[in-house]
Amino acid sequence: MKCEELLAMLNEYVDGSIDPAVCDAFKEHLTGCNPCQVVVDNIRQTITLYREGKPYELPVAFREHLHAALRRRWQEKHGHENHN
Ligand SMILES: [Zn+2]
């Protein structure tokens, strides 16, 4: 899995459509990619804090905010590296 694929998966996670924690490819990538680890931890914490452990749907505005934060952190961590 590439960093970009992981980011796409994380966007779906924010939307509540998947749980990347159960995906082996996701976990495997995180094991070897520190920038992705940092971004994923951060987003998970934000979602967990919001839900306080309950499986609530996130409001659209909050999801959009998270998507933006996700992209920003991603760019901070990955810089202008090219992941072809
Ligand atoms: Zn990565």
PDB file of C-alpha atoms and ligand atoms in Angstrom:
ATOM      1  CA  MET A   1       0.000   0.000   0.000  1.00  0.00           C
ATOM      2  CA  LYS A   2       1.220   3.490  -0.825  1.00  0.00           C
ATOM      3  CA  CYS A   3       0.922   6.520   1.448  1.00  0.00           C
ATOM      4  CA  GLU A   4      -1.698   7.983  -0.900  1.00  0.00           C
ATOM      5  CA  GLU A   5      -3.805   4.839  -0.661  1.00  0.00           C
ATOM      6  CA  LEU A   6      -3.617   4.972   3.096  1.00  0.00           C
ATOM      7  CA  LEU A   7      -4.735   8.598   3.024  1.00  0.00           C
ATOM      8  CA  ALA A   8      -7.724   7.681   0.855  1.00  0.00           C
ATOM      9  CA  MET A   9      -8.647   4.933   3.300  1.00  0.00           C
ATOM     10  CA  LEU A  10      -8.364   7.351   6.184  1.00  0.00           C
ATOM     11  CA  ASN A  11     -10.802   9.686   4.466  1.00  0.00           C
ATOM     12  CA  GLU A  12     -13.304   6.842   4.330  1.00  0.00           C
ATOM     13  CA  TYR A  13     -12.607   6.167   7.978  1.00  0.00           C
ATOM     14  CA  VAL A  14     -13.504   9.770   8.771  1.00  0.00           C
ATOM     15  CA  ASP A  15     -16.740   9.271   6.833  1.00  0.00           C
ATOM     16  CA  GLY A  16     -17.456   6.193   8.917  1.00  0.00           C
ATOM     17  CA  SER A  17     -17.559   3.821   5.960  1.00  0.00           C
ATOM     18  CA  ILE A  18     -14.599   1.637   6.967  1.00  0.00           C
ATOM     19  CA  ASP A  19     -12.434   0.812   9.944  1.00  0.00           C
ATOM     20  CA  PRO A  20      -8.824   0.767   8.759  1.00  0.00           C
ATOM     21  CA  ALA A  21      -7.729  -0.814  12.040  1.00  0.00           C
ATOM     22  CA  VAL A  22      -9.031  -4.162  10.808  1.00  0.00           C
ATOM     23  CA  CYS A  23      -7.238  -3.942   7.473  1.00  0.00           C
ATOM     24  CA  ASP A  24      -3.954  -5.866   7.366  1.00  0.00           C
ATOM     25  CA  ALA A  25      -2.501  -3.805   4.542  1.00  0.00           C
ATOM     26  CA  PHE A  26      -3.169  -0.665   6.547  1.00  0.00           C
ATOM     27  CA  LYS A  27      -1.458  -2.008   9.657  1.00  0.00           C
ATOM     28  CA  GLU A  28       1.439  -3.313   7.621  1.00  0.00           C
ATOM     29  CA  HIS A  29       2.019   0.076   6.028  1.00  0.00           C
ATOM     30  CA  LEU A  30       1.921   1.837   9.407  1.00  0.00           C
ATOM     31  CA  THR A  31       4.565  -0.499  10.791  1.00  0.00           C
ATOM     32  CA  GLY A  32       7.055   0.735   8.238  1.00  0.00           C
ATOM     33  CA  CYS A  33       5.976   4.357   7.742  1.00  0.00           C
ATOM     34  CA  ASN A  34       6.453   6.799  10.593  1.00  0.00           C
ATOM     35  CA  PRO A  35       4.865   9.897   8.972  1.00  0.00           C
ATOM     36  CA  CYS A  36       1.678   7.894   8.351  1.00  0.00           C
ATOM     37  CA  GLN A  37       1.701   6.612  11.947  1.00  0.00           C
ATOM     38  CA  VAL A  38       1.753  10.155  13.294  1.00  0.00           C
ATOM     39  CA  VAL A  39      -1.078  11.348  11.057  1.00  0.00           C
ATOM     40  CA  VAL A  40      -3.257   8.292  11.733  1.00  0.00           C
ATOM     41  CA  ASP A  41      -2.763   8.511  15.519  1.00  0.00           C
ATOM     42  CA  ASN A  42      -3.725  12.140  15.448  1.00  0.00           C
ATOM     43  CA  ILE A  43      -6.908  11.647  13.439  1.00  0.00           C
ATOM     44  CA  ARG A  44      -7.930   8.628  15.526  1.00  0.00           C
ATOM     45  CA  GLN A  45      -7.548  10.629  18.716  1.00  0.00           C
ATOM     46  CA  THR A  46      -9.630  13.468  17.320  1.00  0.00           C
ATOM     47  CA  ILE A  47     -12.428  11.102  16.292  1.00  0.00           C
ATOM     48  CA  THR A  48     -12.304   9.216  19.591  1.00  0.00           C
ATOM     49  CA  LEU A  49     -12.459  12.431  21.597  1.00  0.00           C
ATOM     50  CA  TYR A  50     -15.441  13.556  19.591  1.00  0.00           C
ATOM     51  CA  ARG A  51     -17.366  10.323  19.904  1.00  0.00           C
ATOM     52  CA  GLU A  52     -16.266   9.617  23.473  1.00  0.00           C
ATOM     53  CA  GLY A  53     -16.317   5.956  22.668  1.00  0.00           C
ATOM     54  CA  LYS A  54     -19.840   5.926  21.273  1.00  0.00           C
ATOM     55  CA  PRO A  55     -20.431   4.974  17.655  1.00  0.00           C
ATOM     56  CA  TYR A  56     -22.039   8.240  16.638  1.00  0.00           C
ATOM     57  CA  GLU A  57     -22.046   9.487  13.087  1.00  0.00           C
ATOM     58  CA  LEU A  58     -19.879  12.549  12.720  1.00  0.00           C
ATOM     59  CA  PRO A  59     -21.701  15.646  11.480  1.00  0.00           C
ATOM     60  CA  VAL A  60     -20.850  16.596   7.887  1.00  0.00           C
ATOM     61  CA  ALA A  61     -19.224  19.886   8.905  1.00  0.00           C
ATOM     62  CA  PHE A  62     -17.003  18.101  11.372  1.00  0.00           C
ATOM     63  CA  ARG A  63     -16.049  15.502   8.787  1.00  0.00           C
ATOM     64  CA  GLU A  64     -15.123  18.210   6.313  1.00  0.00           C
ATOM     65  CA  HIS A  65     -13.024  19.861   8.982  1.00  0.00           C
ATOM     66  CA  LEU A  66     -11.299  16.535   9.616  1.00  0.00           C
ATOM     67  CA  HIS A  67     -10.680  15.946   5.924  1.00  0.00           C
ATOM     68  CA  ALA A  68      -8.988  19.347   5.719  1.00  0.00           C
ATOM     69  CA  ALA A  69      -6.950  18.719   8.875  1.00  0.00           C
ATOM     70  CA  LEU A  70      -5.970  15.325   7.519  1.00  0.00           C
ATOM     71  CA  ARG A  71      -4.685  16.787   4.251  1.00  0.00           C
ATOM     72  CA  ARG A  72      -2.780  19.514   6.095  1.00  0.00           C
ATOM     73  CA  ARG A  73      -1.078  17.102   8.479  1.00  0.00           C
ATOM     74  CA  TRP A  74      -0.355  14.768   5.635  1.00  0.00           C
ATOM     75  CA  GLN A  75       1.437  17.512   3.746  1.00  0.00           C
ATOM     76  CA  GLU A  76       3.350  18.556   6.876  1.00  0.00           C
ATOM     77  CA  LYS A  77       4.539  15.007   7.478  1.00  0.00           C
ATOM     78  CA  HIS A  78       5.148  13.957   3.913  1.00  0.00           C
ATOM     79  CA  GLY A  79       6.376  17.287   2.586  1.00  0.00           C
ATOM     80  CA  HIS A  80       6.780  17.391  -1.154  1.00  0.00           C
ATOM     81  CA  GLU A  81       8.036  13.866  -1.416  1.00  0.00           C
ATOM     82  CA  ASN A  82       6.923  11.946  -4.414  1.00  0.00           C
ATOM     83  CA  HIS A  83       5.563   8.516  -3.601  1.00  0.00           C
ATOM     84  CA  ASN A  84       5.482   6.931  -6.996  1.00  0.00           C
TER      85      ASN A  84
HETATM   86 ZN    ZN B   1       3.034   6.077   4.526  1.00  0.00          ZN
END
